[in-house]
Amino acid sequence: MDRKRTCVAAACKGAAKELFSVRELAGGGLLLILGNASFLMEFEGRRHRVVEQRYTLHSGQAGETRITHSLRIGDGRIVTIATFTSEAEDAGIWPIFSRLVPDLRLHRFDLRSGAANHVVRIADYDAGSARLCYSVVARRSRKDPPPGSPIWFTTLSFRDFDLMILSRVIDGASTGEGAIIHHSARSRTADAGGWEDEAQLADIMESWLDQLVRTHRSAAPLRSNAGR
């Protein structure tokens, strides 16, 4: 896939909004960027403004997969928060993050014209009465998925990895900066051996979204936004 930058987006009453972007790196790795962040975090003995959440995925020479979570802070530095490395024989599916989306009506989330080589839209909703949440996992790339497989996810396919996104819309107006779960990618989530496992994986990912909703002062039921 020759895409310098793929943008995963949503539409809020027709206005295109950026959720995160993906860059395919030299060697087949991926860089995921959640831009437009704006919050304070304390480290190195002082408070810093965080402007980006970043995740990189790399396949090592021995066949292992390495996932790094880092932050870009206001002075331009990139600070590594955590690194997870899977064993070479672990060919499973690795969780990256789950997110309750901020209030996308803010103009800093607007998708700029020409900002991406490819745009994938996963939702269309009214942020004045609903909120979006989604979960992202990575797996080894499958070049030729079997025809007629169940479509549980929005899937982005790259040379070495697929990214699988499950999204849901919940009742209640969007507010503030939302919430995020940074998953430990040290152990695989589910066996990647067969397409029949996608239903199990979808259930696991929905449990993460339920957790986000519960911790963000809402018990509203989730309604489908991913073709289920």
PDB file of C-alpha atoms in Angstrom:
ATOM      1  CA  MET A   1       0.000   0.000   0.000  1.00  0.00           C
ATOM      2  CA  ASP A   2       1.626   3.222  -1.151  1.00  0.00           C
ATOM      3  CA  ARG A   3      -0.009   5.723   1.173  1.00  0.00           C
ATOM      4  CA  LYS A   4       2.165   8.306   2.833  1.00  0.00           C
ATOM      5  CA  ARG A   5      -0.550   9.227   5.320  1.00  0.00           C
ATOM      6  CA  THR A   6      -3.872   7.526   5.983  1.00  0.00           C
ATOM      7  CA  CYS A   7      -6.333   9.487   8.085  1.00  0.00           C
ATOM      8  CA  VAL A   8      -9.057   7.783  10.128  1.00  0.00           C
ATOM      9  CA  ALA A   9     -11.897  10.280  10.395  1.00  0.00           C
ATOM     10  CA  ALA A  10     -15.471  10.864  11.510  1.00  0.00           C
ATOM     11  CA  ALA A  11     -18.127  13.282  10.315  1.00  0.00           C
ATOM     12  CA  CYS A  12     -19.980  15.522  12.748  1.00  0.00           C
ATOM     13  CA  LYS A  13     -23.149  16.644  10.987  1.00  0.00           C
ATOM     14  CA  GLY A  14     -21.263  16.446   7.698  1.00  0.00           C
ATOM     15  CA  ALA A  15     -18.051  18.186   8.828  1.00  0.00           C
ATOM     16  CA  ALA A  16     -14.961  15.956   8.431  1.00  0.00           C
ATOM     17  CA  LYS A  17     -12.969  15.519  11.659  1.00  0.00           C
ATOM     18  CA  GLU A  18      -9.636  13.751  12.202  1.00  0.00           C
ATOM     19  CA  LEU A  19      -9.442  10.941  14.785  1.00  0.00           C
ATOM     20  CA  PHE A  20      -5.907   9.677  14.129  1.00  0.00           C
ATOM     21  CA  SER A  21      -3.476   9.175  11.269  1.00  0.00           C
ATOM     22  CA  VAL A  22      -1.253   6.305  10.163  1.00  0.00           C
ATOM     23  CA  ARG A  23       2.078   6.536   8.361  1.00  0.00           C
ATOM     24  CA  GLU A  24       3.778   3.476   6.901  1.00  0.00           C
ATOM     25  CA  LEU A  25       7.471   3.642   7.776  1.00  0.00           C
ATOM     26  CA  ALA A  26      10.526   2.363   5.962  1.00  0.00           C
ATOM     27  CA  GLY A  27      10.823  -1.345   6.673  1.00  0.00           C
ATOM     28  CA  GLY A  28       7.066  -1.877   6.986  1.00  0.00           C
ATOM     29  CA  GLY A  29       6.486  -0.410  10.434  1.00  0.00           C
ATOM     30  CA  LEU A  30       3.591   1.891  11.280  1.00  0.00           C
ATOM     31  CA  LEU A  31       3.330   5.199  13.117  1.00  0.00           C
ATOM     32  CA  LEU A  32      -0.066   6.052  14.606  1.00  0.00           C
ATOM     33  CA  ILE A  33      -0.584   9.674  15.636  1.00  0.00           C
ATOM     34  CA  LEU A  34      -3.427  11.068  17.719  1.00  0.00           C
ATOM     35  CA  GLY A  35      -2.904  14.736  17.009  1.00  0.00           C
ATOM     36  CA  ASN A  36      -4.632  17.819  18.351  1.00  0.00           C
ATOM     37  CA  ALA A  37      -4.040  16.735  21.944  1.00  0.00           C
ATOM     38  CA  SER A  38      -4.037  19.451  24.585  1.00  0.00           C
ATOM     39  CA  PHE A  39      -3.461  18.370  28.166  1.00  0.00           C
ATOM     40  CA  LEU A  40      -0.851  18.699  30.897  1.00  0.00           C
ATOM     41  CA  MET A  41       1.262  15.814  32.196  1.00  0.00           C
ATOM     42  CA  GLU A  42       3.874  15.873  34.928  1.00  0.00           C
ATOM     43  CA  PHE A  43       7.274  14.261  34.429  1.00  0.00           C
ATOM     44  CA  GLU A  44      10.915  15.292  34.844  1.00  0.00           C
ATOM     45  CA  GLY A  45       9.744  17.242  37.892  1.00  0.00           C
ATOM     46  CA  ARG A  46       7.572  19.681  35.960  1.00  0.00           C
ATOM     47  CA  ARG A  47       4.367  19.909  33.962  1.00  0.00           C
ATOM     48  CA  HIS A  48       4.484  19.640  30.178  1.00  0.00           C
ATOM     49  CA  ARG A  49       1.807  20.225  27.574  1.00  0.00           C
ATOM     50  CA  VAL A  50       1.136  17.107  25.486  1.00  0.00           C
ATOM     51  CA  VAL A  51       0.239  17.810  21.851  1.00  0.00           C
ATOM     52  CA  GLU A  52       0.314  14.264  20.353  1.00  0.00           C
ATOM     53  CA  GLN A  53      -0.130  10.665  21.435  1.00  0.00           C
ATOM     54  CA  ARG A  54       2.021   8.369  19.267  1.00  0.00           C
ATOM     55  CA  TYR A  55       2.347   4.595  18.765  1.00  0.00           C
ATOM     56  CA  THR A  56       4.924   2.845  16.585  1.00  0.00           C
ATOM     57  CA  LEU A  57       4.798  -0.786  15.460  1.00  0.00           C
ATOM     58  CA  HIS A  58       7.906  -2.582  14.167  1.00  0.00           C
ATOM     59  CA  SER A  59       8.742  -6.150  13.216  1.00  0.00           C
ATOM     60  CA  GLY A  60      12.209  -7.082  14.449  1.00  0.00           C
ATOM     61  CA  GLN A  61      14.794  -9.195  12.622  1.00  0.00           C
ATOM     62  CA  ALA A  62      14.006 -12.157  14.869  1.00  0.00           C
ATOM     63  CA  GLY A  63      10.307 -11.959  13.988  1.00  0.00           C
ATOM     64  CA  GLU A  64       9.107 -10.290  17.179  1.00  0.00           C
ATOM     65  CA  THR A  65       6.788  -7.281  17.189  1.00  0.00           C
ATOM     66  CA  ARG A  66       7.691  -4.129  19.139  1.00  0.00           C
ATOM     67  CA  ILE A  67       5.092  -1.486  20.039  1.00  0.00           C
ATOM     68  CA  THR A  68       6.157   1.847  21.537  1.00  0.00           C
ATOM     69  CA  HIS A  69       3.891   4.459  23.118  1.00  0.00           C
ATOM     70  CA  SER A  70       5.310   7.979  23.156  1.00  0.00           C
ATOM     71  CA  LEU A  71       4.212  11.605  23.493  1.00  0.00           C
ATOM     72  CA  ARG A  72       5.138  14.749  21.624  1.00  0.00           C
ATOM     73  CA  ILE A  73       5.275  17.619  24.089  1.00  0.00           C
ATOM     74  CA  GLY A  74       4.998  21.342  23.598  1.00  0.00           C
ATOM     75  CA  ASP A  75       8.729  21.991  23.165  1.00  0.00           C
ATOM     76  CA  GLY A  76       8.846  19.525  20.231  1.00  0.00           C
ATOM     77  CA  ARG A  77      10.478  16.601  22.037  1.00  0.00           C
ATOM     78  CA  ILE A  78       9.156  13.048  21.735  1.00  0.00           C
ATOM     79  CA  VAL A  79       9.143  11.222  25.069  1.00  0.00           C
ATOM     80  CA  THR A  80       8.817   7.425  25.239  1.00  0.00           C
ATOM     81  CA  ILE A  81       6.287   6.250  27.828  1.00  0.00           C
ATOM     82  CA  ALA A  82       6.278   2.460  27.352  1.00  0.00           C
ATOM     83  CA  THR A  83       7.620  -0.229  25.011  1.00  0.00           C
ATOM     84  CA  PHE A  84       6.214  -3.734  24.592  1.00  0.00           C
ATOM     85  CA  THR A  85       7.890  -6.567  22.680  1.00  0.00           C
ATOM     86  CA  SER A  86       6.134  -9.790  21.715  1.00  0.00           C
ATOM     87  CA  GLU A  87       7.861 -13.124  21.284  1.00  0.00           C
ATOM     88  CA  ALA A  88       8.687 -14.203  17.734  1.00  0.00           C
ATOM     89  CA  GLU A  89       6.353 -17.195  17.910  1.00  0.00           C
ATOM     90  CA  ASP A  90       3.437 -15.059  19.100  1.00  0.00           C
ATOM     91  CA  ALA A  91       1.482 -14.470  15.905  1.00  0.00           C
ATOM     92  CA  GLY A  92      -1.588 -13.072  17.613  1.00  0.00           C
ATOM     93  CA  ILE A  93      -3.496  -9.816  17.729  1.00  0.00           C
ATOM     94  CA  TRP A  94      -2.126  -6.917  19.798  1.00  0.00           C
ATOM     95  CA  PRO A  95      -4.279  -4.209  21.417  1.00  0.00           C
ATOM     96  CA  ILE A  96      -3.129  -0.619  20.874  1.00  0.00           C
ATOM     97  CA  PHE A  97      -5.655   1.784  22.422  1.00  0.00           C
ATOM     98  CA  SER A  98      -9.357   2.431  23.012  1.00  0.00           C
ATOM     99  CA  ARG A  99     -10.741   5.946  23.002  1.00  0.00           C
ATOM    100  CA  LEU A 100     -13.839   7.890  23.934  1.00  0.00           C
ATOM    101  CA  VAL A 101     -13.560  10.683  21.400  1.00  0.00           C
ATOM    102  CA  PRO A 102     -13.303  14.342  22.529  1.00  0.00           C
ATOM    103  CA  ASP A 103     -15.835  16.951  21.454  1.00  0.00           C
ATOM    104  CA  LEU A 104     -15.027  17.034  17.744  1.00  0.00           C
ATOM    105  CA  ARG A 105     -17.031  20.226  17.213  1.00  0.00           C
ATOM    106  CA  LEU A 106     -13.877  22.110  18.229  1.00  0.00           C
ATOM    107  CA  HIS A 107     -12.141  23.478  15.142  1.00  0.00           C
ATOM    108  CA  ARG A 108      -8.755  22.013  16.098  1.00  0.00           C
ATOM    109  CA  PHE A 109     -10.115  18.600  15.027  1.00  0.00           C
ATOM    110  CA  ASP A 110     -11.108  19.770  11.531  1.00  0.00           C
ATOM    111  CA  LEU A 111      -9.692  17.629   8.735  1.00  0.00           C
ATOM    112  CA  ARG A 112      -7.645  19.951   6.578  1.00  0.00           C
ATOM    113  CA  SER A 113      -7.936  19.654   2.823  1.00  0.00           C
ATOM    114  CA  GLY A 114      -4.975  17.728   1.401  1.00  0.00           C
ATOM    115  CA  ALA A 115      -3.717  16.727   4.851  1.00  0.00           C
ATOM    116  CA  ALA A 116      -3.864  13.002   4.022  1.00  0.00           C
ATOM    117  CA  ASN A 117      -3.268  10.784   1.021  1.00  0.00           C
ATOM    118  CA  HIS A 118      -6.200   8.586   1.980  1.00  0.00           C
ATOM    119  CA  VAL A 119      -9.167   9.140   4.319  1.00  0.00           C
ATOM    120  CA  VAL A 120     -11.191   6.348   5.955  1.00  0.00           C
ATOM    121  CA  ARG A 121     -14.416   7.449   7.658  1.00  0.00           C
ATOM    122  CA  ILE A 122     -15.662   5.210  10.483  1.00  0.00           C
ATOM    123  CA  ALA A 123     -18.644   7.217  11.781  1.00  0.00           C
ATOM    124  CA  ASP A 124     -21.134   9.975  11.001  1.00  0.00           C
ATOM    125  CA  TYR A 125     -22.946  11.401  14.019  1.00  0.00           C
ATOM    126  CA  ASP A 126     -24.181  14.552  15.761  1.00  0.00           C
ATOM    127  CA  ALA A 127     -21.736  15.474  18.527  1.00  0.00           C
ATOM    128  CA  GLY A 128     -24.443  17.590  20.132  1.00  0.00           C
ATOM    129  CA  SER A 129     -26.410  14.472  21.092  1.00  0.00           C
ATOM    130  CA  ALA A 130     -23.984  11.550  20.797  1.00  0.00           C
ATOM    131  CA  ARG A 131     -20.418  10.469  21.462  1.00  0.00           C
ATOM    132  CA  LEU A 132     -18.120   8.181  19.518  1.00  0.00           C
ATOM    133  CA  CYS A 133     -15.821   5.550  20.979  1.00  0.00           C
ATOM    134  CA  TYR A 134     -13.545   3.151  19.142  1.00  0.00           C
ATOM    135  CA  SER A 135     -10.878   0.533  19.768  1.00  0.00           C
ATOM    136  CA  VAL A 136      -7.792  -0.327  17.688  1.00  0.00           C
ATOM    137  CA  VAL A 137      -5.828  -3.582  17.497  1.00  0.00           C
ATOM    138  CA  ALA A 138      -2.990  -4.673  15.222  1.00  0.00           C
ATOM    139  CA  ARG A 139      -2.275  -8.068  13.685  1.00  0.00           C
ATOM    140  CA  ARG A 140       0.073  -9.566  11.148  1.00  0.00           C
ATOM    141  CA  SER A 141      -1.041  -8.524   7.686  1.00  0.00           C
ATOM    142  CA  ARG A 142      -3.359 -10.859   5.799  1.00  0.00           C
ATOM    143  CA  LYS A 143      -2.926 -10.217   2.112  1.00  0.00           C
ATOM    144  CA  ASP A 144      -5.936 -12.166   0.862  1.00  0.00           C
ATOM    145  CA  PRO A 145      -8.796 -12.415   3.367  1.00  0.00           C
ATOM    146  CA  PRO A 146     -11.247 -15.177   2.492  1.00  0.00           C
ATOM    147  CA  PRO A 147     -14.316 -14.004   0.542  1.00  0.00           C
ATOM    148  CA  GLY A 148     -17.514 -13.778   2.541  1.00  0.00           C
ATOM    149  CA  SER A 149     -15.785 -13.373   5.931  1.00  0.00           C
ATOM    150  CA  PRO A 150     -17.886 -11.541   8.523  1.00  0.00           C
ATOM    151  CA  ILE A 151     -17.218  -7.799   8.588  1.00  0.00           C
ATOM    152  CA  TRP A 152     -16.794  -6.975  12.267  1.00  0.00           C
ATOM    153  CA  PHE A 153     -14.259  -4.201  11.778  1.00  0.00           C
ATOM    154  CA  THR A 154     -12.971  -1.394   9.630  1.00  0.00           C
ATOM    155  CA  THR A 155      -9.611  -2.842   8.535  1.00  0.00           C
ATOM    156  CA  LEU A 156      -6.601  -0.910   7.210  1.00  0.00           C
ATOM    157  CA  SER A 157      -4.101  -3.197   5.484  1.00  0.00           C
ATOM    158  CA  PHE A 158      -0.416  -2.389   5.163  1.00  0.00           C
ATOM    159  CA  ARG A 159       2.654  -4.407   4.206  1.00  0.00           C
ATOM    160  CA  ASP A 160       3.430  -5.966   7.597  1.00  0.00           C
ATOM    161  CA  PHE A 161       0.369  -5.130   9.708  1.00  0.00           C
ATOM    162  CA  ASP A 162      -3.384  -4.773   9.578  1.00  0.00           C
ATOM    163  CA  LEU A 163      -5.104  -2.289  11.870  1.00  0.00           C
ATOM    164  CA  MET A 164      -8.609  -3.307  12.938  1.00  0.00           C
ATOM    165  CA  ILE A 165     -10.988  -0.656  14.277  1.00  0.00           C
ATOM    166  CA  LEU A 166     -14.267  -1.327  16.058  1.00  0.00           C
ATOM    167  CA  SER A 167     -16.440   1.748  16.655  1.00  0.00           C
ATOM    168  CA  ARG A 168     -19.616   2.505  18.574  1.00  0.00           C
ATOM    169  CA  VAL A 169     -21.819   5.551  19.152  1.00  0.00           C
ATOM    170  CA  ILE A 170     -23.305   6.239  22.592  1.00  0.00           C
ATOM    171  CA  ASP A 171     -26.078   8.578  23.677  1.00  0.00           C
ATOM    172  CA  GLY A 172     -25.239  11.882  25.339  1.00  0.00           C
ATOM    173  CA  ALA A 173     -23.613  15.050  24.050  1.00  0.00           C
ATOM    174  CA  SER A 174     -19.848  15.031  23.432  1.00  0.00           C
ATOM    175  CA  THR A 175     -17.883  16.961  26.051  1.00  0.00           C
ATOM    176  CA  GLY A 176     -14.293  17.861  26.895  1.00  0.00           C
ATOM    177  CA  GLU A 177     -11.258  15.778  26.005  1.00  0.00           C
ATOM    178  CA  GLY A 178     -12.900  12.348  26.208  1.00  0.00           C
ATOM    179  CA  ALA A 179     -10.898   9.432  27.622  1.00  0.00           C
ATOM    180  CA  ILE A 180      -8.341   6.887  26.450  1.00  0.00           C
ATOM    181  CA  ILE A 181      -7.102   3.448  27.514  1.00  0.00           C
ATOM    182  CA  HIS A 182      -3.515   2.622  26.532  1.00  0.00           C
ATOM    183  CA  HIS A 183      -3.526  -1.159  26.316  1.00  0.00           C
ATOM    184  CA  SER A 184      -0.591  -3.315  27.334  1.00  0.00           C
ATOM    185  CA  ALA A 185       0.479  -4.930  24.080  1.00  0.00           C
ATOM    186  CA  ARG A 186       2.877  -7.309  25.787  1.00  0.00           C
ATOM    187  CA  SER A 187       0.550 -10.292  25.358  1.00  0.00           C
ATOM    188  CA  ARG A 188      -1.715 -11.052  22.472  1.00  0.00           C
ATOM    189  CA  THR A 189      -5.458 -10.518  22.779  1.00  0.00           C
ATOM    190  CA  ALA A 190      -6.698 -13.515  20.821  1.00  0.00           C
ATOM    191  CA  ASP A 191      -5.531 -16.253  18.534  1.00  0.00           C
ATOM    192  CA  ALA A 192      -5.098 -14.912  15.018  1.00  0.00           C
ATOM    193  CA  GLY A 193      -5.332 -18.347  13.479  1.00  0.00           C
ATOM    194  CA  GLY A 194      -8.761 -18.054  11.918  1.00  0.00           C
ATOM    195  CA  TRP A 195     -11.487 -15.671  10.851  1.00  0.00           C
ATOM    196  CA  GLU A 196     -13.946 -17.443  13.145  1.00  0.00           C
ATOM    197  CA  ASP A 197     -12.175 -15.695  16.047  1.00  0.00           C
ATOM    198  CA  GLU A 198     -13.286 -12.232  14.911  1.00  0.00           C
ATOM    199  CA  ALA A 199     -16.552 -12.479  16.864  1.00  0.00           C
ATOM    200  CA  GLN A 200     -14.583 -13.238  20.049  1.00  0.00           C
ATOM    201  CA  LEU A 201     -12.231 -10.342  19.370  1.00  0.00           C
ATOM    202  CA  ALA A 202     -15.175  -7.994  18.752  1.00  0.00           C
ATOM    203  CA  ASP A 203     -16.626  -8.974  22.139  1.00  0.00           C
ATOM    204  CA  ILE A 204     -13.295  -8.249  23.853  1.00  0.00           C
ATOM    205  CA  MET A 205     -13.019  -4.860  22.170  1.00  0.00           C
ATOM    206  CA  GLU A 206     -16.598  -3.982  23.081  1.00  0.00           C
ATOM    207  CA  SER A 207     -15.765  -4.735  26.730  1.00  0.00           C
ATOM    208  CA  TRP A 208     -13.017  -2.086  26.523  1.00  0.00           C
ATOM    209  CA  LEU A 209     -15.523   0.404  25.122  1.00  0.00           C
ATOM    210  CA  ASP A 210     -17.958  -0.439  27.915  1.00  0.00           C
ATOM    211  CA  GLN A 211     -15.173   0.273  30.406  1.00  0.00           C
ATOM    212  CA  LEU A 212     -14.560   3.680  28.824  1.00  0.00           C
ATOM    213  CA  VAL A 213     -18.246   4.520  29.055  1.00  0.00           C
ATOM    214  CA  ARG A 214     -18.517   3.428  32.688  1.00  0.00           C
ATOM    215  CA  THR A 215     -15.471   5.435  33.749  1.00  0.00           C
ATOM    216  CA  HIS A 216     -16.740   8.511  31.923  1.00  0.00           C
ATOM    217  CA  ARG A 217     -19.929   8.877  33.960  1.00  0.00           C
ATOM    218  CA  SER A 218     -22.296   7.167  31.544  1.00  0.00           C
ATOM    219  CA  ALA A 219     -24.097   3.868  31.457  1.00  0.00           C
ATOM    220  CA  ALA A 220     -25.844   4.549  28.158  1.00  0.00           C
ATOM    221  CA  PRO A 221     -26.222   1.500  25.908  1.00  0.00           C
ATOM    222  CA  LEU A 222     -23.935   1.234  22.898  1.00  0.00           C
ATOM    223  CA  ARG A 223     -25.489   1.208  19.468  1.00  0.00           C
ATOM    224  CA  SER A 224     -23.858  -0.273  16.422  1.00  0.00           C
ATOM    225  CA  ASN A 225     -21.705   1.778  14.068  1.00  0.00           C
ATOM    226  CA  ALA A 226     -19.628  -0.999  12.502  1.00  0.00           C
ATOM    227  CA  GLY A 227     -22.007  -3.008  10.371  1.00  0.00           C
ATOM    228  CA  ARG A 228     -23.004  -5.543  13.005  1.00  0.00           C
TER     229      ARG A 228
END
